[in-house]
Amino acid sequence: MISKSVPARARTRTFAIGIDYVTAHTHQRAVAAAGATFEGGVNYASAPEKAAWVHLRGVSSIETAALEMEAVAALSSRCRDPVYHLIIAYAKHERPTREQVVSDAERLLKAIGMERNQYVLAAHKDTDDFHAHVIANRVGPDGRANDLWHERIIRERVCAEISAERGWDIVAGRHNRDIVQRIERLHDQPAEPERRMSDGAYRRLHNDGVPPWEDIARPYVLDAADRASNWSDLHRRLAAHGVIVKRVERGGRIQGLAFSEGYDRTAPGCAASRIDRRCAMAALEKRFGPFTPLQPTPVNERPEQWVDKVRSSVLHAVDEARSWDELKQKLAGHGVVIKLVARGGRVQGLAFAQGHSPDAPGCAASRIDSRCKKAALERRFGPFTDQEPQRRESEPPTGEKRNSATGSHRAVHAAGAIVDHARMQSEYAAYRNGFLGERAHLVDARYAAAWERERSQRQREALCRRQTRQLLRNVARLGTHGIVARHLSYWSIDAMMSRRRAQEYDAARVRWESAKIVFASERADVRKEKPMDYRSFVAEKARAGDDAAQRVLRTLTGQRKDPSQRVVSDEQRSVAIGEVRARLAVIAAEEQARYERARVERARLSPVEPPRPLDEVLSAERQRLEKSVVDSTAFTSEERAELNRLAEQRRSWNPLTRAAAAKGEAVLRETLRARQAASVSKAMAEFETREAPQIAGSIAVEERRHKEYVGASMALEREMNGARVALRERAPVVEQQLNVLERVGVDRIDGYPGKSTASLGQLAVAVAQQYRHIPDAARVEAERNLRRQRSRDRMRDSIAMGDR
């Protein structure tokens, strides 16, 4: 559903449900003709040639509805535009009943605070789409006018809720995206309500395949938050990953904490609550006390850093080197190595360090100088290739050597995967920009050429008019006698030229408007052409023999690396479209079964609540133990009797007696405090020795069970999401392309994998390759015919259901 609205005085407020924008604008022009008064709106809505039926509320009849509404509107002296005009329009394939239309109107009016106001509802069937006009009175029976606060947002969300309840298509707007996402994920069972993704993160994820920053940073931020013992420790652990924690303030009020990669407002980051609820400001302050920001060390008190020591040596090596190998050799002479820095699977740049150990002193290349950055050096030496670090001269023992070699091999493999993925991302971005830019450039070039032709024609017509006018004035000057007759001739010539200019201008305007409509349709067709997604792009590069693409494709598809096999080693063959459809149906059934299996397994998981923090449990136990010890070592009955006797003596008239009684009472209380302190100390020692390790062990067991539950739940959720994407996005695209191929007369698919168990990605690559070879004109015509066929099928189904 979509909704549109404009105030009613010089404009008329309109509203639409479930229709396209063209129809919505058509209704707006029709409503504008109805005027901004109750009489005009009611007459337009209830016209016999338009209205199929009429529903009233708060008025006695359609003939007196306008007068009654004006009488109620007069109760408010401040409301100048009491007319509220809604259009409730439905898509062509939706056939609501009268009760549903009335219910929708009253539900919308109630949502914006007009549940008791008068209105006239008239259903129209004079267009292809069924719609109803609602002429409502903004002034209620109590004489107060509705202010329509956030009316657009409320109506858009109510429309989405109505469509979701009836199973209709929801038109996504600016204010109902959370409802759309919730409907799309009905089968999901998140542990807690998720926050809606921002527009920028949504576009980066679905267009470029870049996940949100909080998903990348969540593992090491949570690890730092769980392991830290105070704010300083947390700052230190986060700094190891280049992340800071800072307080967010707006308008002088503290909003909470945020994690980011710097204090700049444009630095990547997110709110602490997007990471996890235990990273929120309240949770961390409960553990560490009031927030303590990171205090930078003054420059005059700062010790000399490693970067200051090696800056001159590194700059000298960078300026003298002519290749990567030469640069590495020169840096090795100073005990410095250069390596790639990756975070969250993304290459961040280069770094200089004293060794390959993560704890070795070092810094980012940008901290040395701008000419040491990765982009600047790659412009001089070409792409950076990270090689396995050289072995040290002192070889470790055999077991340690094997572990070191294995770790080095894994590190090199991880760095190679990062480089391959970064290269594929860069090539995909270049392909996507080229794909969209080339088509937009073609349309713009045609637009510019057409305007140049139009401008030249207008210039020729203007020149012709000037020459004709000059010629006629010369003839009039020679053929007329007298000043009055000559000026009359000039006036008639100017009038004739003005009429001719107006006619030529109208013709040129109509001609150019027609050309603009053609270009607008071409731009719409260009926008419909979507480039390949990232996975299909990598699959096509892998099929072409790109080794890096094959490695990235194995990572994306979850296949195990086997050096003896290639991703696209199967022989290709040509098969009929029917065989491809059969395989696509089998894949859809397998994905549906995978989704159902994962959903059932996730529903069967027994929820495991996260355990209380160990510090909190131990603190509670210590307080309980201390209280019990204090209660058990209180005053005895003899001591209480002695205290009562001393209290009586303190009320004596004799000062010496009172002083002695006060001294005796102080001695008794000091004895009690010493006794209690000794008992508490002994009990605490026994608690720390015996009970505290048992409690820590039980908490560790509960944490492990909770992590196992979360890991299993997330794995099943990823499996469900993968199956859902295959069923809702990838399989329908392949099916649509197969329908287009059949329409244009293609009956076989070339490049089909030789094995019978082809995956959905292999099918998509083969079909897309055949689909791209179709001429543009034939493809556009086939897609248009398919849309018409689907529209006719929906109309036939709706008519058949109506007959029943």
Tab-separated table of C-alpha atoms in Angstrom, residues 20 121 130 147 195 206 289 291 298-299 348 367 373 403 465 488 523 584 673 719:
chain	number	residue	atom	x	y	z
A	20	ASP	CA	0.938	2.555	-8.840
A	121	LEU	CA	-17.741	7.340	1.418
A	130	PHE	CA	-11.427	-0.086	-7.852
A	147	ASP	CA	-4.206	18.594	13.444
A	195	ARG	CA	16.915	-2.931	14.949
A	206	HIS	CA	22.331	-5.501	-1.327
A	289	GLY	CA	31.515	2.261	37.296
A	291	PHE	CA	32.281	6.013	32.142
A	298	PRO	CA	50.213	14.998	26.432
A	299	VAL	CA	52.776	15.473	23.711
A	348	GLN	CA	42.526	-1.869	5.231
A	367	ARG	CA	51.278	7.358	10.002
A	373	LYS	CA	50.158	4.471	1.589
A	403	ASN	CA	53.142	-25.536	14.466
A	465	ARG	CA	10.538	34.131	-39.679
A	488	LEU	CA	-0.866	49.732	-40.410
A	523	ARG	CA	15.431	5.508	-19.031
A	584	LEU	CA	15.259	-25.951	-11.229
A	673	ARG	CA	33.489	-5.785	66.007
A	719	GLU	CA	20.825	-21.945	6.510
